[in-house]
mmCIF file of C-alpha atoms in Angstrom:
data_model
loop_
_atom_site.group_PDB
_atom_site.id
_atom_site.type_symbol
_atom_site.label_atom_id
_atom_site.label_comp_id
_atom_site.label_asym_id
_atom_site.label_seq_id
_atom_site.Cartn_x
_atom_site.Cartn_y
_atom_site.Cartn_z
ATOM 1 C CA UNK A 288 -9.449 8.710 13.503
ATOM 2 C CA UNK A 289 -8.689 4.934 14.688
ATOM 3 C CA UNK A 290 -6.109 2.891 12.617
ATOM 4 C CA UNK A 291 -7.256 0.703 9.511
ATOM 5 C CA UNK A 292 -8.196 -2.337 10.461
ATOM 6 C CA UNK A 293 -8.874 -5.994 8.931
ATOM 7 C CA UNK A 294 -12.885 -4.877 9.086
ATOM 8 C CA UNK A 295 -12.306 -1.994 6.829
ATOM 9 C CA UNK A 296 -10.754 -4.021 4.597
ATOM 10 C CA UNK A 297 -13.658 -6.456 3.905
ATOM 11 C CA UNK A 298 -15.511 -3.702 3.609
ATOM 12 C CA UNK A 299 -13.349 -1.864 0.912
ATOM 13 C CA UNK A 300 -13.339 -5.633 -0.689
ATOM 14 C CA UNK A 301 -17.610 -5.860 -0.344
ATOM 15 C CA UNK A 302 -17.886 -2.615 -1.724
ATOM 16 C CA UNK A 303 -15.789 -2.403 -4.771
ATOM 17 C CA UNK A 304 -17.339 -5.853 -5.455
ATOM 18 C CA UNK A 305 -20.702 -4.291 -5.585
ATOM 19 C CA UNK A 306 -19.471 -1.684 -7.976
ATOM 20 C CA UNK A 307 -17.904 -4.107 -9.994
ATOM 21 C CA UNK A 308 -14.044 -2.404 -9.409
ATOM 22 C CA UNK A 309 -11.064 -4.232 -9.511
ATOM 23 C CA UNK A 310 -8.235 -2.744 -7.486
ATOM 24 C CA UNK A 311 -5.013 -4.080 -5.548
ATOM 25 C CA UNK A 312 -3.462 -3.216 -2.300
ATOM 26 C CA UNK A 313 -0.403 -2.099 -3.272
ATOM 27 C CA UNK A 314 2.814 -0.119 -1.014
ATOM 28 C CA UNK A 315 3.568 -1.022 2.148
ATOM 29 C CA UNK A 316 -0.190 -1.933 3.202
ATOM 30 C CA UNK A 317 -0.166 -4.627 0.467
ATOM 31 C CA UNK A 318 3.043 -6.190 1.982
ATOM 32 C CA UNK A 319 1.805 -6.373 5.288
ATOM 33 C CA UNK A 320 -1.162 -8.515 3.897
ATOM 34 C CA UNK A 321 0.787 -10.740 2.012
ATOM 35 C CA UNK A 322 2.960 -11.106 5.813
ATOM 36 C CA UNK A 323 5.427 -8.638 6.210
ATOM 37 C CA UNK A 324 6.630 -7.144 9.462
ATOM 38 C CA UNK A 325 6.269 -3.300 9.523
ATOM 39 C CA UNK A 326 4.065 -0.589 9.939
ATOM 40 C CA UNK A 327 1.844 1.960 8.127
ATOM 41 C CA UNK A 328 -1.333 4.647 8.422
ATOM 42 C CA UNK A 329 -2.784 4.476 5.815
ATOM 43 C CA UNK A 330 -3.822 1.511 2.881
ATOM 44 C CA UNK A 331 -2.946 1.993 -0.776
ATOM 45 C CA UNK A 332 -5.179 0.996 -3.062
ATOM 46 C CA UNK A 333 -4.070 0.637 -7.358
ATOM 47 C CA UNK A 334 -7.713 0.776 -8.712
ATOM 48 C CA UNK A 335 -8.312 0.042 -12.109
ATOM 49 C CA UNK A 336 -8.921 3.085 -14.586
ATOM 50 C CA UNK A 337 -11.864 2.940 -16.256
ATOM 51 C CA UNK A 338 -14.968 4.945 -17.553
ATOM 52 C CA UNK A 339 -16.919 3.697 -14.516
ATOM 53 C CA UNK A 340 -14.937 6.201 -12.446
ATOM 54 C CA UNK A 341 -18.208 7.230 -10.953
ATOM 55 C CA UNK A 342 -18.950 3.866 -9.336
ATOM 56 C CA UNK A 343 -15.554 4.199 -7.532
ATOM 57 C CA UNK A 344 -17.323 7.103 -6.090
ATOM 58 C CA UNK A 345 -20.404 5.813 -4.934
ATOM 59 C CA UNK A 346 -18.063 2.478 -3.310
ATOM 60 C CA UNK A 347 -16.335 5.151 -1.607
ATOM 61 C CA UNK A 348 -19.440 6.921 0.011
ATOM 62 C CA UNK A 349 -20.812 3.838 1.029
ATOM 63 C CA UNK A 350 -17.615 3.170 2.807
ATOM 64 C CA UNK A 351 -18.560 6.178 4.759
ATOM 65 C CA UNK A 352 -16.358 9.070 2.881
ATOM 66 C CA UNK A 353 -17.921 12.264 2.954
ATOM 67 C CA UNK A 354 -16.524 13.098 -0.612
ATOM 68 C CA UNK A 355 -18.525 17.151 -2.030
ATOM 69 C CA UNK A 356 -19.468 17.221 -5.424
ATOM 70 C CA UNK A 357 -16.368 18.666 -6.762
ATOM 71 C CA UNK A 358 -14.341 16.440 -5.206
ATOM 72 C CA UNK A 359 -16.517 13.498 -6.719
ATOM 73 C CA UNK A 360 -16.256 15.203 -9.636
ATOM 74 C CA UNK A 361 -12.165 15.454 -9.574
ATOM 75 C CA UNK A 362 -12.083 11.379 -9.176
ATOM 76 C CA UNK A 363 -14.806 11.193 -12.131
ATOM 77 C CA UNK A 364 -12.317 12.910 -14.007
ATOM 78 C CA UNK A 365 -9.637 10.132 -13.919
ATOM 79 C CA UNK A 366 -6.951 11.795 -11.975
ATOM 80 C CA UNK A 367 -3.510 9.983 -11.243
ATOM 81 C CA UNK A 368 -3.184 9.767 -6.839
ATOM 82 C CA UNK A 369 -5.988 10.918 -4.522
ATOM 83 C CA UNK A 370 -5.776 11.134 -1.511
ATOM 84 C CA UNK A 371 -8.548 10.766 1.181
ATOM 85 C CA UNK A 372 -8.282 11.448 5.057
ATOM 86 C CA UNK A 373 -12.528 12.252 5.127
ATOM 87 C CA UNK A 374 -13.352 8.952 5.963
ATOM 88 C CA UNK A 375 -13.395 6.129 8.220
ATOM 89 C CA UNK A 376 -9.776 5.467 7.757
ATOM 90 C CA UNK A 377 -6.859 7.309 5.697
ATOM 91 C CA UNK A 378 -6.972 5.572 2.056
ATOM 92 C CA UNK A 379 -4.630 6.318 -0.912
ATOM 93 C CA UNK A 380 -6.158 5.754 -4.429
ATOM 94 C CA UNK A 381 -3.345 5.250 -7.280
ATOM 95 C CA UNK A 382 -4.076 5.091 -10.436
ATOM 96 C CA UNK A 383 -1.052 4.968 -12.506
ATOM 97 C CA UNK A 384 1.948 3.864 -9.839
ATOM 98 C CA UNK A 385 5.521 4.654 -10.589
ATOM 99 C CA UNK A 386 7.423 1.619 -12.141
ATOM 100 C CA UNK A 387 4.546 -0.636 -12.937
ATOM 101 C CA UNK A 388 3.531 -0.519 -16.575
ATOM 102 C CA UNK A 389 -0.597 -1.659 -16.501
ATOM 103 C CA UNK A 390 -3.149 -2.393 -13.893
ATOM 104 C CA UNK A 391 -3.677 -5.591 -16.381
ATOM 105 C CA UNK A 392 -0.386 -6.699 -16.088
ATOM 106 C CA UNK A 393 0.200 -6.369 -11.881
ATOM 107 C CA UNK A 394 -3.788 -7.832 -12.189
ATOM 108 C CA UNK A 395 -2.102 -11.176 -13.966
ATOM 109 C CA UNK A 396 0.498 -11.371 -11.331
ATOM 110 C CA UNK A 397 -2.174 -10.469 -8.469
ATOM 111 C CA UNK A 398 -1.636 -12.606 -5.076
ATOM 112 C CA UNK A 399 -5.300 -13.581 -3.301
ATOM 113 C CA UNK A 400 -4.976 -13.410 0.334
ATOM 114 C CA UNK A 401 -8.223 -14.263 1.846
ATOM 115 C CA UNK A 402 -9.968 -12.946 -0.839
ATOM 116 C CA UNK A 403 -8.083 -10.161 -0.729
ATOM 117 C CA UNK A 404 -6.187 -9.235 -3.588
ATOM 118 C CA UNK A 405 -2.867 -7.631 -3.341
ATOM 119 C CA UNK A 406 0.270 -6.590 -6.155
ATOM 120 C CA UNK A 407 2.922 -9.222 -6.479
ATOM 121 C CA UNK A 408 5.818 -8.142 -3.970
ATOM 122 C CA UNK A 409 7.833 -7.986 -7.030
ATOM 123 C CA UNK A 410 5.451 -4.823 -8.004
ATOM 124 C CA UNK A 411 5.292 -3.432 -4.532
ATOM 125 C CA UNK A 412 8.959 -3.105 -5.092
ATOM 126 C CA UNK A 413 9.400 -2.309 -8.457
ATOM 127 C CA UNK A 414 6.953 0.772 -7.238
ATOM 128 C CA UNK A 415 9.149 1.621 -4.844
ATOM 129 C CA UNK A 416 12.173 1.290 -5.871
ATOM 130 C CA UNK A 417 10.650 3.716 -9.345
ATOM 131 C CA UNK A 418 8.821 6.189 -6.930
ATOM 132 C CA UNK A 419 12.799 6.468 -5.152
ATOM 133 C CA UNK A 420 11.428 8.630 -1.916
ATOM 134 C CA UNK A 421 13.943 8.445 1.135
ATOM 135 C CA UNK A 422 11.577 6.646 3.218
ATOM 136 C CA UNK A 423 11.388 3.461 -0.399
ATOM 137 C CA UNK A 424 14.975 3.521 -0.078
ATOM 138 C CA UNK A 425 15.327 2.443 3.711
ATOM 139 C CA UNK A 426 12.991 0.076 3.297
ATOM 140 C CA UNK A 427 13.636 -2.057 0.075
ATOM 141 C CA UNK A 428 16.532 -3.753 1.701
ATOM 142 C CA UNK A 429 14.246 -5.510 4.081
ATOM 143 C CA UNK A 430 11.572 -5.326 1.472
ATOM 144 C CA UNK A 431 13.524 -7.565 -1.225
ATOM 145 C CA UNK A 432 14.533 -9.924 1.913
ATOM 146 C CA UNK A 433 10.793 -10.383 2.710
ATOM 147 C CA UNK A 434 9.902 -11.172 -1.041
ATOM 148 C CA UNK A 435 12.567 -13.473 -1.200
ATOM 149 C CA UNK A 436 11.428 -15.263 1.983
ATOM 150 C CA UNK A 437 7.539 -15.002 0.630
ATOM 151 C CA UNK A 438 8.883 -17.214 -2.536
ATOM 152 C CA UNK A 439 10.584 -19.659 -0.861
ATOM 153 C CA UNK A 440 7.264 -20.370 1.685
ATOM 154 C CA UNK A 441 5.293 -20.453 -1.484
ATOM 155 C CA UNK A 442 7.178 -23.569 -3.015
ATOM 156 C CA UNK B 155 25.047 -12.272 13.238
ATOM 157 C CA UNK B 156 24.077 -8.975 11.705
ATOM 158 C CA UNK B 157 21.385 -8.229 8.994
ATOM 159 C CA UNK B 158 22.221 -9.043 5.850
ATOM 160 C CA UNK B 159 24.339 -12.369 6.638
ATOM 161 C CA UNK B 160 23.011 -15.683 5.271
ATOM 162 C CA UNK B 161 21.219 -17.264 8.314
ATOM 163 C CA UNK B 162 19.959 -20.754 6.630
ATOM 164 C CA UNK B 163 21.647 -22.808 4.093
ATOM 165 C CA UNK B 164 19.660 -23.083 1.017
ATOM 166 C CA UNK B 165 18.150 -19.726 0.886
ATOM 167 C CA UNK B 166 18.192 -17.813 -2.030
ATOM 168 C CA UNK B 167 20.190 -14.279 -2.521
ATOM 169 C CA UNK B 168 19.636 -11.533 -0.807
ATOM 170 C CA UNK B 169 20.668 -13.383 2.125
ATOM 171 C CA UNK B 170 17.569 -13.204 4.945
ATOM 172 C CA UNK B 171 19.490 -12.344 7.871
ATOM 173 C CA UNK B 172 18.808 -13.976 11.343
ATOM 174 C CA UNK B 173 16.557 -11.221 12.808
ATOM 175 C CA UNK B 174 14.937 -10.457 9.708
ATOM 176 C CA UNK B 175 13.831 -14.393 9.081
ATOM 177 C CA UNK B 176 12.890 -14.657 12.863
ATOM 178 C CA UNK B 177 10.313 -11.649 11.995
ATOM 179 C CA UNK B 178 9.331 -12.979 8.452
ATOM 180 C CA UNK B 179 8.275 -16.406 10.680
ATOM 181 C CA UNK B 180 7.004 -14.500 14.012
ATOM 182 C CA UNK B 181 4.645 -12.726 11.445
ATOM 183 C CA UNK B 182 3.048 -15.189 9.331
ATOM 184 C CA UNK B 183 2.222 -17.522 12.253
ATOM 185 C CA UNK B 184 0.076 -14.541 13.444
ATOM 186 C CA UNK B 185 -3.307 -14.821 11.624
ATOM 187 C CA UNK B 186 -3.832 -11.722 8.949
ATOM 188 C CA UNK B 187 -6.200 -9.898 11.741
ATOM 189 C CA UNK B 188 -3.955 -9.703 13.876
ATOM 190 C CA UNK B 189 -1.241 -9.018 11.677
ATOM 191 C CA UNK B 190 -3.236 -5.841 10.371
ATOM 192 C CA UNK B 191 -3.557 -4.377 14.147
ATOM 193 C CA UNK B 192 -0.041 -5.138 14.815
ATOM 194 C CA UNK B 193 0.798 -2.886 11.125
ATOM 195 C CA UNK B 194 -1.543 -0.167 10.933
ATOM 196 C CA UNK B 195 -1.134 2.518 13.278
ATOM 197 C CA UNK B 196 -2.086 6.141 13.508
ATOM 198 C CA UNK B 197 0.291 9.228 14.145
ATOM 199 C CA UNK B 198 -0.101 12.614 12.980
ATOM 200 C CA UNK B 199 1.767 13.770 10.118
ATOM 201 C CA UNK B 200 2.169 17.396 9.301
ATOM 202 C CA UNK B 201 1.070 19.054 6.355
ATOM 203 C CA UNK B 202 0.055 15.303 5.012
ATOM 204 C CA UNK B 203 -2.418 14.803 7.214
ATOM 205 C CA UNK B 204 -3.824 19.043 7.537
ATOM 206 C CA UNK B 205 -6.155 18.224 4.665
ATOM 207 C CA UNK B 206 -9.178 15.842 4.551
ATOM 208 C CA UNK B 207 -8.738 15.451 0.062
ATOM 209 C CA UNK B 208 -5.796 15.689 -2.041
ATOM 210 C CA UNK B 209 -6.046 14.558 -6.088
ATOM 211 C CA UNK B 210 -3.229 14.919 -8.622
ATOM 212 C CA UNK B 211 -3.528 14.969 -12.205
ATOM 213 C CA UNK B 212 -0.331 12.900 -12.363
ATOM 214 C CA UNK B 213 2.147 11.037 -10.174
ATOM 215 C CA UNK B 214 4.820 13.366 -11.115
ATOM 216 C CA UNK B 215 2.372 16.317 -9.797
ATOM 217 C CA UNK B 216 1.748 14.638 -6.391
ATOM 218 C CA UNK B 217 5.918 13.787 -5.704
ATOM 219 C CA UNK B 218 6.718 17.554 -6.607
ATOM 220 C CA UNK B 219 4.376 18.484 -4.066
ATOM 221 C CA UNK B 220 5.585 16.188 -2.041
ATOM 222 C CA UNK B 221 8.783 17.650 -2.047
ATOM 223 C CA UNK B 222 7.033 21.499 -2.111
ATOM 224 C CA UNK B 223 5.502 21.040 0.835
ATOM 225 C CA UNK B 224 6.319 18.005 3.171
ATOM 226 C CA UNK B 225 8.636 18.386 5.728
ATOM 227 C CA UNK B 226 12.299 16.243 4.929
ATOM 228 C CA UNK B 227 12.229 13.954 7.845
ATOM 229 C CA UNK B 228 8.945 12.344 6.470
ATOM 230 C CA UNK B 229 10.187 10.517 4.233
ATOM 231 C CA UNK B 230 9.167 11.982 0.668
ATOM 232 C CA UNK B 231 11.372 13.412 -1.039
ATOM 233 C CA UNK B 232 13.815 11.538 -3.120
#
């Protein structure tokens, strides 16, 4: 499987459009689009929860992943984190991320970066800093220093 | 200078150091293309990567297994 690439990621945006999903990158794939230096496998998406779970999987099909029934069925369902390496690309779906209270609330502090929209660094690291893995702790340092860079660009 | 020290007056705390800031600026001159296949790269993970569909009921489910069954050095476990 080849790395994601900037392709795949218009056509994550044109498809969830069509379905009429909101979602935000989110983790270390959502820094990198809003400019910061590192790297990463796979993208992180935080996709709205909603009844029309079943239109997340029929955006994820056309995206080419080869998702059974009772897989379909296990996103229908509304759970938490999936994870998906029977696609195209590796992709992440969370739900409900550690340390961020509503997808309404990161969606009112949402960055647009060429029409693609991505958390608020301050909610990629409030994730991080909740979820608390090894790898979140090495990188926060450099994380916060990038946010606080981002800020002072933006003014 | 090492990371961590202020490098430019006028920037807010946490200091950006020197060779942090020259990345920051190296990156966002780069357009987002090329910044994407610069970041995302593919190596194989064990465990992680041995299964094609993973779903969790709950965050808390997925970091316990994280911890059950990922190997230390990746990373997971808190």
């Amino acid at each position: 499987m080849a790395a994601f690439e900037y392709r795949q990621a218009e056509e994550i945006r044109d498809a969830f459009a069509r379905h009429g999903i909101r979602y935000l990158f989110i983790g270390k794939s959502g820094a990198i689009l809003l400019g910061y230096p590192d790297t990463t496998q796979d993208a992180d998406l935080f996709v709205e929860k909603s009844p029309a779970n079943a239109s997340i999987v029929q955006a994820l099909r056309d995206l080419g992943f080869a998702l059974s029934e009772p897989q379909a069925a296990e996103i229908i369902r509304g759970k938490d984190f999936v994870q998906l390496k029977n696609g195209p690309f590796d992709l992440d779906l969370v739900f409900a991320p550690d340390g961020i209270e509503s997808f309404a609330e990161a969606w009112s502090r949402r960055v647009e970066v060429e029409g693609f929209p991505v958390c608020h660094p301050d909610d990629i690291i409030a994730s991080k800093r909740s979820a608390n893995r090894a790898k979140d702790r090495e990188s926060l340092p450099r994380l916060e220093a990038f946010r606080d860079y981002w800020r002072q660009r933006r003014r | 200078m090492q990371p961590g020290e202020t490098a430019r007056a006028g920037w807010d705390e946490p200091a950006v150091s020197r060779e942090w800031l020259a990345e920051f600026e190296a990156a966002a001159a780069r357009p987002l293309e090329q910044r994407m296949r610069y970041a995302f790269i593919r190596t194989y993970k064990p465990v992680l990567d041995d299964a094609p569909f993973r779903a969790f009921d709950s965050m808390s489910d997925y970091r316990e297994w994280c911890e059950r069954s990922l190997p230390v050095w990746l990373g997971f476990h808190r």
